[in-house]
């Protein structure tokens, strides 16, 4: 009886050690199995806090999620002049539809697409829209354009992980995928009453 | 030299079904390469199929046909062991002829 | 004569018209794929692969007819359905492509570095793709039957599963970002949920495949390489551990499902 009691904690420790060992091996593999090519350098293989915390089938506990989200929220750059939606929705449409940029075959990190249509429906006339994210058809028509909605949307575009630490959505502003001006164009695409998204 | 075709010919109830896969780029002449230069047209222009020595199909191909074209057709007649020959010529004058026995 | 020409042209036109109608209706390409399956141009690669298998090549001027794909030297029938597998002679878990690389090096004297440092669809790596087309054709219709009992296979499976969920790169994506939920799409492309046995089998069992949209034959190594490109990671090295681990994970998860090889994709 005593022996069993002694063995049980030992077995648990061994299990935890094995799991940590496996994690370390995987992290190592995710570096050694890759090579730098063009703008896709090897530091892309090293995980930041968010990537590390969101690399299992289940999200971290609520307290961890909240802590991570607060840290991400602090990274958001709000427009200094308060101009959130003054972009050109037609430019926004181009950014939303383009999924180009940041692969090892892209020469320069400039002028990336937002890849919005990869995952979201926006203009109902565009049938080739993905379904990984929620439909954004009628975005401002349904939600209105209150300061709260506008600010949330800017923040979500800049760093989606501020609102859901393990969101599938890339951190467009924080990750330098899109520039501030590009995000403003996408904002116009979502909020301008003339945009097909709101027709 | 062009790669061989894959030809299947099967006869059933007095009708032979022929299926041909051709290995060819079928370049239209309308496309440009990464530096913006037009890619010259390169496509099959004529194709013929002979059962023994009799032509059973002749076709004109053009740039609207896909890369690695697939062609299926049937003709009356043909029996197991007969010879079926398919030939094509392209706009660069290259050609290819392959033959199979009807099964 | 003229009539027959017209009939052939009309045939092609009607295929196109039907495909367009399907796309517009429900973005479902299954019917289109069925139409493509008869006359899959992957067969052209298979023919080339079969010839390569029997052709004496390389510094040692040997064929691949003594290559052991796990079922004994020269046995091609059913071999691909049981890969990746652990090979005692190399002490490694190998997928079909890395095993062919070993055979080319040991039997023919063709250095593996030529494949690893090469480019897809070119040179020796291109030849491996044709050999893959030949070998997988001889497992077409067979159930996926990967033996996970060896400790190295178990470890590769566990690492593959972890790698599947490993987020990295400029856009924080993992494989699971796109392949972790049922019924999702990127643009018009349906995404299999590879965390389920059914979809893992569909995914693993439908590559390698001929892609009609670009007229290219892609192996699983090529497929994974382009997945990582779109994930915005650094470039995976050909036949590196991560590609083998993910392959073991997918094939093992899909065990029992049917292999439809070589596949055809839009």
Coordinates of C-alpha atoms in Angstrom, one line a residue:
Chain A
X1 CA 0.0 0.0 0.0
X2 CA 2.7 2.4 1.0
X3 CA 4.7 1.5 -2.1
X4 CA 1.7 2.4 -4.3
X5 CA 1.3 5.8 -2.6
X6 CA 5.0 6.5 -3.2
X7 CA 4.9 5.5 -6.8
X8 CA 1.8 7.5 -7.8
X9 CA 3.5 11.0 -7.5
X10 CA 6.6 9.7 -9.2
X11 CA 4.6 8.5 -12.2
X12 CA 2.9 12.0 -12.4
X13 CA 6.3 13.7 -12.4
X14 CA 7.6 11.4 -15.1
X15 CA 4.5 12.2 -17.2
X16 CA 5.0 15.9 -16.9
X17 CA 8.7 15.6 -17.6
X18 CA 7.9 13.6 -20.8
X19 CA 5.4 16.3 -21.9
X20 CA 7.9 19.1 -21.4
X21 CA 10.5 17.0 -23.2
X22 CA 8.2 16.6 -26.1
X23 CA 7.4 20.3 -26.2
X24 CA 11.1 21.1 -26.2
X25 CA 11.7 18.6 -29.0
X26 CA 8.9 20.1 -31.1
X27 CA 10.1 23.6 -30.6
X28 CA 13.6 22.5 -31.7
X29 CA 12.1 20.7 -34.7
X30 CA 10.2 23.8 -35.7
X31 CA 13.6 25.5 -36.1
X32 CA 15.8 22.8 -37.5
X33 CA 13.3 21.7 -40.1
X34 CA 13.2 25.1 -41.7
X35 CA 15.6 27.5 -43.5
X36 CA 15.4 31.2 -44.1
X37 CA 14.3 32.3 -47.6
X38 CA 14.1 35.9 -48.6
X39 CA 12.0 37.9 -46.2
X40 CA 10.9 34.7 -44.4
X41 CA 13.6 34.5 -41.8
X42 CA 14.2 31.8 -39.2
X43 CA 13.0 34.0 -36.4
X44 CA 9.5 33.4 -37.7
X45 CA 9.8 30.0 -36.2
X46 CA 10.3 31.3 -32.7
X47 CA 7.0 31.7 -30.9
X48 CA 6.0 34.8 -28.9
X49 CA 3.9 34.6 -25.8
X50 CA 0.6 34.5 -27.7
X51 CA 1.7 31.9 -30.2
X52 CA 3.0 29.7 -27.5
X53 CA -0.1 29.9 -25.3
X54 CA -2.4 29.1 -28.3
X55 CA -0.6 26.1 -29.7
X56 CA -2.8 23.3 -28.4
X57 CA -6.3 22.1 -29.2
X58 CA -7.7 23.9 -26.2
X59 CA -7.4 27.6 -25.2
X60 CA -5.7 28.5 -21.9
X61 CA -7.8 29.1 -18.8
X62 CA -9.8 32.3 -18.6
X63 CA -7.4 34.2 -16.3
X64 CA -4.5 33.5 -18.6
X65 CA -6.6 34.6 -21.7
X66 CA -7.5 37.8 -19.9
X67 CA -3.8 38.5 -19.0
X68 CA -2.7 37.9 -22.5
X69 CA -5.5 40.0 -24.0
X70 CA -4.6 43.0 -21.7
X71 CA -1.0 42.8 -22.9
X72 CA -2.1 42.8 -26.5
X73 CA -4.5 45.6 -26.0
X74 CA -1.6 47.8 -24.9
X75 CA 0.1 47.3 -28.3
X76 CA -2.7 48.9 -30.3
X77 CA -1.8 52.2 -31.9
X78 CA -4.9 54.4 -32.1
X79 CA -5.0 57.1 -34.8
X80 CA -3.4 60.2 -33.3
X81 CA -5.8 62.6 -35.1
X82 CA -8.9 60.5 -34.3
X83 CA -9.4 59.7 -38.0
X84 CA -10.7 56.1 -37.9
X85 CA -12.9 55.7 -40.9
X86 CA -11.8 58.5 -43.3
X87 CA -10.1 56.1 -45.7
X88 CA -11.2 55.2 -49.3
X89 CA -13.5 52.2 -49.3
X90 CA -12.5 51.4 -52.8
X91 CA -8.9 51.1 -51.7
X92 CA -10.2 49.1 -48.7
X93 CA -11.9 46.7 -51.1
X94 CA -8.6 46.0 -52.9
X95 CA -6.8 45.3 -49.6
X96 CA -9.6 43.1 -48.4
X97 CA -9.5 40.9 -51.5
X98 CA -5.8 40.7 -51.9
X99 CA -4.2 37.8 -49.9
X100 CA -0.7 38.6 -51.1
X101 CA 2.3 39.4 -49.0
X102 CA 4.9 38.1 -46.5
X103 CA 5.6 34.7 -48.0
X104 CA 9.1 33.7 -49.0
X105 CA 8.2 34.4 -52.6
X106 CA 7.2 38.0 -51.9
X107 CA 10.1 40.3 -52.6
X108 CA 9.2 43.1 -50.3
X109 CA 7.1 43.4 -47.2
X110 CA 5.3 46.5 -48.7
X111 CA 1.8 46.8 -50.1
X112 CA 0.5 43.5 -48.5
X113 CA -3.0 42.4 -48.8
X114 CA -5.3 42.0 -45.8
X115 CA -6.6 38.7 -47.0
X116 CA -10.0 39.5 -45.4
X117 CA -12.0 37.5 -48.0
X118 CA -9.9 34.4 -47.2
X119 CA -12.0 34.0 -44.1
X120 CA -14.9 36.5 -44.2
X121 CA -17.8 37.4 -46.4
X122 CA -18.0 41.2 -46.8
X123 CA -19.6 42.4 -50.1
X124 CA -22.5 40.0 -50.7
X125 CA -21.8 40.1 -54.4
X126 CA -18.4 38.3 -53.9
X127 CA -19.3 34.6 -53.8
X128 CA -15.7 33.5 -53.3
X129 CA -15.6 34.3 -49.6
X130 CA -14.2 32.1 -46.9
X131 CA -16.1 31.0 -43.8
X132 CA -13.4 30.6 -41.1
X133 CA -14.4 34.0 -39.6
X134 CA -17.9 35.4 -39.2
X135 CA -19.7 37.1 -42.1
X136 CA -19.2 40.9 -42.1
X137 CA -21.9 41.5 -44.7
X138 CA -23.8 44.7 -43.7
X139 CA -21.1 45.5 -41.1
X140 CA -22.0 49.1 -40.1
X141 CA -25.6 48.8 -41.2
X142 CA -26.1 46.1 -38.5
X143 CA -23.8 47.5 -35.8
X144 CA -24.1 51.2 -36.3
X145 CA -21.1 53.6 -36.2
X146 CA -21.0 54.5 -32.5
X147 CA -17.6 55.4 -31.1
X148 CA -17.5 52.1 -29.3
X149 CA -18.0 50.0 -32.4
X150 CA -15.6 52.1 -34.5
X151 CA -12.9 51.9 -31.8
X152 CA -13.4 48.2 -31.3
X153 CA -13.1 47.5 -35.0
X154 CA -9.9 49.5 -35.3
X155 CA -8.5 47.6 -32.4
X156 CA -9.6 44.3 -33.8
X157 CA -8.0 45.1 -37.1
X158 CA -4.8 46.3 -35.5
X159 CA -4.5 43.4 -33.0
X160 CA -7.2 40.8 -33.0
X161 CA -5.6 39.0 -30.1
X162 CA -6.5 41.9 -27.8
X163 CA -10.1 40.7 -27.8
X164 CA -9.6 37.0 -28.1
X165 CA -6.0 35.9 -27.2
X166 CA -6.3 32.8 -29.4
X167 CA -8.2 34.3 -32.3
X168 CA -7.4 32.8 -35.8
X169 CA -7.1 36.4 -37.1
X170 CA -3.6 37.8 -37.8
X171 CA -2.5 40.9 -35.9
X172 CA -2.5 43.2 -38.9
X173 CA -1.1 46.4 -37.3
X174 CA 1.0 44.9 -34.5
X175 CA 2.5 42.4 -37.0
X176 CA 3.2 45.0 -39.6
X177 CA 1.0 43.2 -42.1
X178 CA -0.9 46.4 -42.9
X179 CA 0.0 50.0 -42.5
X180 CA -2.1 52.5 -40.5
X181 CA -3.3 54.0 -43.8
X182 CA -4.3 50.6 -45.1
X183 CA -6.2 49.8 -42.0
X184 CA -8.1 53.1 -42.4
X185 CA -9.1 52.1 -45.9
X186 CA -10.4 48.7 -44.6
X187 CA -12.3 50.7 -41.9
X188 CA -13.9 52.8 -44.7
X189 CA -14.8 49.6 -46.5
X190 CA -16.6 48.4 -43.3
X191 CA -18.2 51.7 -42.3
X192 CA -18.8 53.9 -45.4
X193 CA -22.5 53.8 -46.2
X194 CA -21.4 53.8 -49.9
X195 CA -19.4 50.7 -49.5
X196 CA -20.9 47.5 -51.0
X197 CA -20.5 45.9 -47.6
X198 CA -23.3 48.1 -46.3
X199 CA -25.6 48.0 -49.4
Chain B
X1 CA 11.4 15.0 -77.7
X2 CA 7.8 14.9 -76.6
X3 CA 6.8 12.4 -73.9
X4 CA 4.7 9.4 -74.8
X5 CA 0.9 9.5 -74.8
X6 CA -1.1 7.1 -72.7
X7 CA -3.7 5.4 -74.9
X8 CA -6.4 3.0 -73.9
X9 CA -8.6 1.3 -76.5
X10 CA -11.3 -1.2 -75.5
X11 CA -13.8 -2.8 -77.8
X12 CA -17.2 -3.9 -76.7
X13 CA -20.3 -4.9 -78.8
X14 CA -18.7 -3.7 -82.0
X15 CA -17.8 -0.3 -80.7
X16 CA -14.3 0.7 -79.6
X17 CA -13.8 3.4 -77.0
X18 CA -10.5 5.2 -77.1
X19 CA -9.1 7.4 -74.4
X20 CA -5.9 9.3 -75.0
X21 CA -3.8 11.4 -72.6
X22 CA -1.3 13.6 -74.2
X23 CA 1.7 15.3 -72.6
X24 CA 1.9 18.8 -74.0
X25 CA 2.3 22.3 -72.5
X26 CA -0.5 23.7 -74.8
X27 CA 0.9 27.2 -74.4
X28 CA -1.7 29.7 -75.7
X29 CA 0.7 32.6 -76.7
X30 CA -1.5 34.9 -74.7
X31 CA 0.4 34.6 -71.4
X32 CA 3.4 36.5 -70.1
X33 CA 6.3 35.3 -68.0
X34 CA 7.3 36.9 -64.7
X35 CA 9.4 39.6 -66.5
X36 CA 6.4 40.5 -68.7
X37 CA 7.6 38.9 -71.9
X38 CA 5.0 37.0 -73.9
X39 CA 5.4 33.2 -73.7
X40 CA 5.3 32.0 -77.4
X41 CA 2.4 29.8 -78.4
X42 CA 3.2 26.1 -78.4
X43 CA 0.2 23.8 -78.9
X44 CA -0.9 20.8 -80.8
X45 CA -2.6 21.8 -84.1
X46 CA -3.6 18.4 -85.6
X47 CA -4.4 15.0 -84.3
X48 CA -5.4 11.8 -86.0
X49 CA -6.3 8.3 -84.9
X50 CA -6.0 5.3 -87.1
X51 CA -7.6 1.9 -86.6
X52 CA -5.3 -0.5 -88.4
X53 CA -4.6 1.8 -91.4
X54 CA -7.9 3.6 -91.6
X55 CA -8.3 7.1 -90.2
X56 CA -11.2 7.0 -87.7
X57 CA -10.8 10.5 -86.2
X58 CA -9.0 13.6 -87.3
X59 CA -9.1 16.7 -85.2
X60 CA -7.8 20.3 -85.2
X61 CA -6.5 21.5 -81.9
X62 CA -5.8 25.0 -80.8
X63 CA -4.8 27.2 -77.9
X64 CA -8.1 26.7 -76.1
X65 CA -7.3 23.1 -75.2
X66 CA -5.8 22.5 -71.7
X67 CA -2.3 21.5 -70.8
X68 CA -1.9 17.7 -71.0
X69 CA -5.0 17.2 -73.1
X70 CA -7.4 14.3 -72.6
X71 CA -9.4 13.1 -75.5
X72 CA -12.1 10.3 -75.5
X73 CA -14.0 9.1 -78.5
X74 CA -15.8 6.0 -79.8
X75 CA -15.8 4.5 -83.3
X76 CA -17.8 1.6 -84.9
X77 CA -15.8 -1.5 -85.4
X78 CA -12.5 -2.6 -84.0
X79 CA -11.8 -5.9 -82.3
X80 CA -9.4 -7.1 -79.7
X81 CA -5.9 -7.2 -81.0
X82 CA -6.4 -4.6 -83.6
X83 CA -3.8 -1.8 -83.9
X84 CA -4.7 1.7 -82.9
X85 CA -2.3 4.6 -83.7
X86 CA -2.6 8.2 -82.5
X87 CA -0.5 11.0 -83.9
X88 CA -0.3 14.7 -83.2
X89 CA 1.7 17.6 -84.7
X90 CA 2.2 20.9 -83.0
X91 CA 2.8 24.5 -84.2
X92 CA 6.5 24.1 -83.8
X93 CA 6.5 21.1 -86.1
X94 CA 7.1 18.6 -83.3
X95 CA 5.2 15.4 -83.4
X96 CA 4.5 12.2 -81.5
X97 CA 3.0 8.9 -82.6
X98 CA 2.0 6.1 -80.2
X99 CA 0.2 2.9 -80.7
X100 CA -1.7 0.3 -78.7
X101 CA -3.5 -2.9 -79.2
X102 CA -7.3 -2.8 -78.8
X103 CA -8.3 -4.8 -75.7
Chain C
X1 CA -14.7 13.5 -90.7
X2 CA -15.7 17.1 -90.1
X3 CA -18.7 16.0 -88.0
X4 CA -16.4 14.0 -85.7
X5 CA -14.2 17.0 -85.1
X6 CA -17.2 19.1 -84.2
X7 CA -18.4 16.5 -81.8
X8 CA -15.1 16.4 -80.0
X9 CA -15.1 20.2 -79.6
X10 CA -18.7 20.2 -78.4
X11 CA -17.8 17.6 -75.9
X12 CA -15.1 19.8 -74.4
X13 CA -17.5 22.8 -74.4
X14 CA -20.2 21.0 -72.5
X15 CA -17.8 19.9 -69.8
X16 CA -16.8 23.5 -69.3
X17 CA -20.4 24.7 -69.1
X18 CA -21.3 22.2 -66.5
X19 CA -18.3 23.0 -64.3
X20 CA -19.1 26.7 -64.4
X21 CA -22.7 26.0 -63.3
X22 CA -21.6 23.9 -60.4
X23 CA -19.2 26.6 -59.2
X24 CA -21.8 29.3 -59.3
X25 CA -24.4 27.1 -57.5
X26 CA -22.7 26.0 -54.4
X27 CA -18.9 26.2 -54.7
X28 CA -18.9 22.4 -54.7
X29 CA -16.1 21.0 -56.8
X30 CA -16.8 17.3 -56.2
X31 CA -18.7 16.8 -59.4
X32 CA -16.1 18.7 -61.3
X33 CA -13.4 16.4 -59.8
X34 CA -15.4 13.3 -60.7
X35 CA -15.4 14.5 -64.3
X36 CA -11.7 15.1 -64.2
X37 CA -10.9 11.7 -62.6
X38 CA -11.3 10.0 -66.0
X39 CA -8.2 10.9 -67.8
X40 CA -6.3 12.2 -64.8
X41 CA -3.0 13.6 -66.3
X42 CA -1.2 12.3 -63.3
X43 CA -1.0 9.1 -65.4
X44 CA 1.6 10.8 -67.6
X45 CA 3.8 11.2 -64.5
X46 CA 3.1 7.7 -63.5
X47 CA 4.3 6.4 -66.9
X48 CA 7.5 8.4 -66.5
X49 CA 7.9 7.1 -63.0
X50 CA 7.5 3.5 -64.0
X51 CA 10.2 4.0 -66.7
X52 CA 12.5 5.8 -64.2
X53 CA 12.1 2.8 -61.7
X54 CA 13.4 0.4 -64.4
X55 CA 16.1 2.7 -65.9
X56 CA 19.7 2.3 -64.9
X57 CA 20.9 5.7 -63.8
X58 CA 23.3 7.6 -61.6
X59 CA 27.0 7.0 -60.9
X60 CA 26.3 3.4 -60.1
X61 CA 24.3 2.9 -63.2
X62 CA 21.6 0.9 -61.4
X63 CA 17.8 0.7 -61.5
X64 CA 15.5 1.1 -58.5
X65 CA 14.1 -2.4 -58.9
X66 CA 15.8 -3.5 -55.7
X67 CA 14.5 -0.5 -53.7
X68 CA 12.9 -1.7 -50.5
X69 CA 9.8 0.4 -49.7
X70 CA 9.1 -1.6 -46.6
X71 CA 7.6 -4.7 -48.1
X72 CA 10.9 -6.2 -49.4
X73 CA 13.2 -5.3 -52.3
X74 CA 11.3 -4.3 -55.4
X75 CA 7.8 -4.7 -53.9
X76 CA 5.7 -1.7 -55.1
X77 CA 2.2 -3.2 -54.8
X78 CA 0.6 -1.8 -51.6
X79 CA 3.8 -0.2 -50.3
X80 CA 2.6 3.4 -50.3
X81 CA -0.5 2.6 -48.3
X82 CA 1.8 1.6 -45.4
X83 CA 4.0 4.7 -45.4
X84 CA 5.4 6.6 -43.6
X85 CA 7.1 3.7 -41.7
X86 CA 10.1 3.0 -39.6
X87 CA 13.1 1.6 -41.6
X88 CA 15.6 -0.3 -39.6
X89 CA 18.4 0.1 -42.2
X90 CA 18.3 3.9 -41.9
X91 CA 17.1 4.0 -38.3
X92 CA 14.5 6.6 -39.4
X93 CA 10.9 7.1 -40.0
X94 CA 10.6 7.8 -43.7
X95 CA 7.8 8.9 -46.0
X96 CA 7.7 7.7 -49.6
X97 CA 9.8 10.6 -50.9
X98 CA 12.6 10.4 -48.3
X99 CA 12.7 6.6 -48.8
X100 CA 13.0 7.0 -52.6
X101 CA 15.8 9.5 -51.9
X102 CA 17.6 6.8 -49.8
X103 CA 17.2 4.2 -52.6
X104 CA 18.5 6.6 -55.2
X105 CA 21.5 7.3 -53.0
X106 CA 22.3 3.8 -52.0
X107 CA 21.5 2.0 -55.2
X108 CA 22.2 4.6 -57.8
X109 CA 24.7 6.8 -56.1
X110 CA 22.6 10.0 -56.6
X111 CA 23.4 12.2 -53.6
X112 CA 20.3 13.1 -51.4
X113 CA 21.6 16.7 -51.2
X114 CA 20.8 17.1 -54.9
X115 CA 17.1 16.5 -54.0
X116 CA 17.1 18.4 -50.7
X117 CA 18.7 21.5 -52.2
X118 CA 16.8 21.2 -55.5
X119 CA 13.5 22.7 -56.6
X120 CA 10.1 21.1 -57.0
X121 CA 9.3 19.8 -60.5
X122 CA 13.0 20.1 -61.5
X123 CA 16.0 17.8 -61.6
X124 CA 16.2 14.8 -59.3
X125 CA 13.4 16.2 -57.1
X126 CA 11.1 16.3 -60.1
X127 CA 12.1 12.7 -60.9
X128 CA 11.1 11.7 -57.4
X129 CA 7.7 13.1 -58.0
X130 CA 7.2 10.9 -61.1
X131 CA 8.4 7.9 -59.1
X132 CA 5.9 8.8 -56.4
X133 CA 3.1 8.8 -59.0
X134 CA 4.2 5.4 -60.1
X135 CA 4.4 3.9 -56.6
X136 CA 1.2 5.4 -55.2
X137 CA -0.8 4.2 -58.2
X138 CA 0.0 0.7 -56.9
X139 CA -1.8 1.5 -53.7
X140 CA -4.8 3.1 -55.3
X141 CA -8.0 2.0 -53.6
X142 CA -6.2 0.3 -50.7
X143 CA -6.9 1.2 -47.1
X144 CA -4.4 3.5 -45.4
X145 CA -2.5 1.1 -43.1
X146 CA 0.3 2.8 -41.2
X147 CA 1.9 0.8 -38.4
X148 CA 2.3 3.1 -35.4
X149 CA 3.6 0.5 -33.0
X150 CA 7.4 1.3 -33.3
X151 CA 8.4 3.8 -30.6
X152 CA 9.9 6.1 -33.3
X153 CA 6.6 6.1 -35.1
X154 CA 4.8 6.9 -31.8
X155 CA 7.1 9.8 -31.2
X156 CA 6.8 11.1 -34.8
X157 CA 3.0 10.9 -34.4
X158 CA 3.1 12.9 -31.2
X159 CA 5.4 15.5 -32.6
X160 CA 3.3 15.7 -35.8
X161 CA 0.2 16.4 -33.7
X162 CA 2.1 19.1 -31.8
X163 CA 3.5 20.6 -35.0
X164 CA -0.1 20.7 -36.4
X165 CA -1.1 23.1 -33.6
X166 CA 2.2 25.0 -33.5
X167 CA 1.5 28.7 -34.2
X168 CA 4.3 30.7 -35.7
X169 CA 5.2 33.1 -38.4
X170 CA 4.1 36.5 -39.5
X171 CA 0.4 35.7 -39.2
X172 CA 0.3 33.5 -36.1
X173 CA -1.1 30.5 -38.2
X174 CA -0.8 26.8 -37.4
X175 CA -2.1 24.0 -39.6
X176 CA -5.1 24.0 -37.2
X177 CA -6.0 27.6 -38.1
X178 CA -7.4 26.3 -41.4
X179 CA -7.8 22.6 -40.8
X180 CA -9.1 22.4 -37.3
X181 CA -12.9 22.8 -37.8
X182 CA -15.5 21.1 -39.9
X183 CA -17.0 22.6 -43.0
X184 CA -14.8 25.7 -43.3
X185 CA -13.5 27.4 -46.5
X186 CA -10.7 29.7 -47.6
X187 CA -12.3 31.7 -50.4
X188 CA -14.0 29.0 -52.4
X189 CA -11.7 26.2 -51.3
X190 CA -13.1 23.6 -48.9
X191 CA -10.8 22.8 -46.0
X192 CA -10.7 19.3 -44.6
X193 CA -10.7 19.1 -40.7
X194 CA -7.6 17.1 -40.3
X195 CA -8.2 16.5 -36.6
X196 CA -11.0 14.1 -37.6
X197 CA -10.1 10.6 -38.8
X198 CA -12.4 10.9 -41.8
X199 CA -10.9 14.1 -43.1
X200 CA -7.3 13.1 -42.3
X201 CA -7.9 10.1 -44.5
X202 CA -9.5 12.3 -47.2
X203 CA -6.5 14.6 -47.1
X204 CA -3.8 12.1 -46.9
X205 CA -5.6 9.7 -49.3
X206 CA -6.0 12.3 -52.1
X207 CA -2.4 13.6 -52.3
X208 CA -0.2 13.3 -54.3
X209 CA -2.4 14.9 -57.0
X210 CA -2.5 16.6 -60.4
X211 CA -3.7 20.2 -60.0
X212 CA -5.7 21.2 -63.1
X213 CA -5.5 24.9 -62.2
X214 CA -1.8 25.0 -62.8
X215 CA -1.2 21.7 -64.7
X216 CA 1.2 20.5 -62.1
X217 CA 1.6 17.2 -60.3
X218 CA 2.2 17.8 -56.5
X219 CA 3.5 15.3 -54.0
X220 CA 2.7 15.5 -50.3
X221 CA 6.1 17.2 -49.6
X222 CA 5.1 19.8 -52.2
X223 CA 1.7 20.2 -50.7
X224 CA 3.1 20.7 -47.2
X225 CA 5.7 23.1 -48.5
X226 CA 3.1 25.4 -50.0
X227 CA 0.9 25.1 -46.9
X228 CA 3.8 26.5 -44.9
X229 CA 4.4 29.2 -47.5
X230 CA 0.9 30.4 -47.1
X231 CA 1.2 30.1 -43.3
X232 CA 4.0 32.7 -43.7
X233 CA 6.6 30.6 -41.9
X234 CA 10.2 30.2 -43.0
X235 CA 10.8 27.6 -45.7
X236 CA 10.5 23.9 -44.6
X237 CA 13.5 21.8 -45.7
X238 CA 12.6 19.0 -48.1
X239 CA 11.9 15.7 -46.2
X240 CA 12.8 17.4 -42.9
X241 CA 11.4 16.0 -39.6
X242 CA 8.5 18.4 -39.5
X243 CA 7.3 17.1 -42.9
X244 CA 7.7 13.5 -41.8
X245 CA 6.0 14.1 -38.4
X246 CA 3.0 15.8 -40.0
X247 CA 2.8 13.0 -42.6
X248 CA 2.8 10.3 -39.8
X249 CA 0.1 12.3 -37.9
X250 CA -2.1 12.6 -41.0
X251 CA -1.6 9.1 -42.3
X252 CA -1.9 7.6 -38.8
X253 CA -5.1 9.6 -38.0
X254 CA -6.5 8.5 -41.3
X255 CA -5.7 4.8 -40.9
X256 CA -8.4 2.6 -42.4
X257 CA -9.6 5.3 -44.9
X258 CA -9.2 4.7 -48.6
X259 CA -6.3 5.9 -50.6
X260 CA -7.4 7.5 -54.0
X261 CA -4.0 7.8 -55.6
X262 CA -3.0 9.7 -57.5
X263 CA -5.6 12.4 -56.8
X264 CA -6.9 15.1 -59.1
X265 CA -7.6 18.6 -57.8
X266 CA -9.1 21.7 -59.4

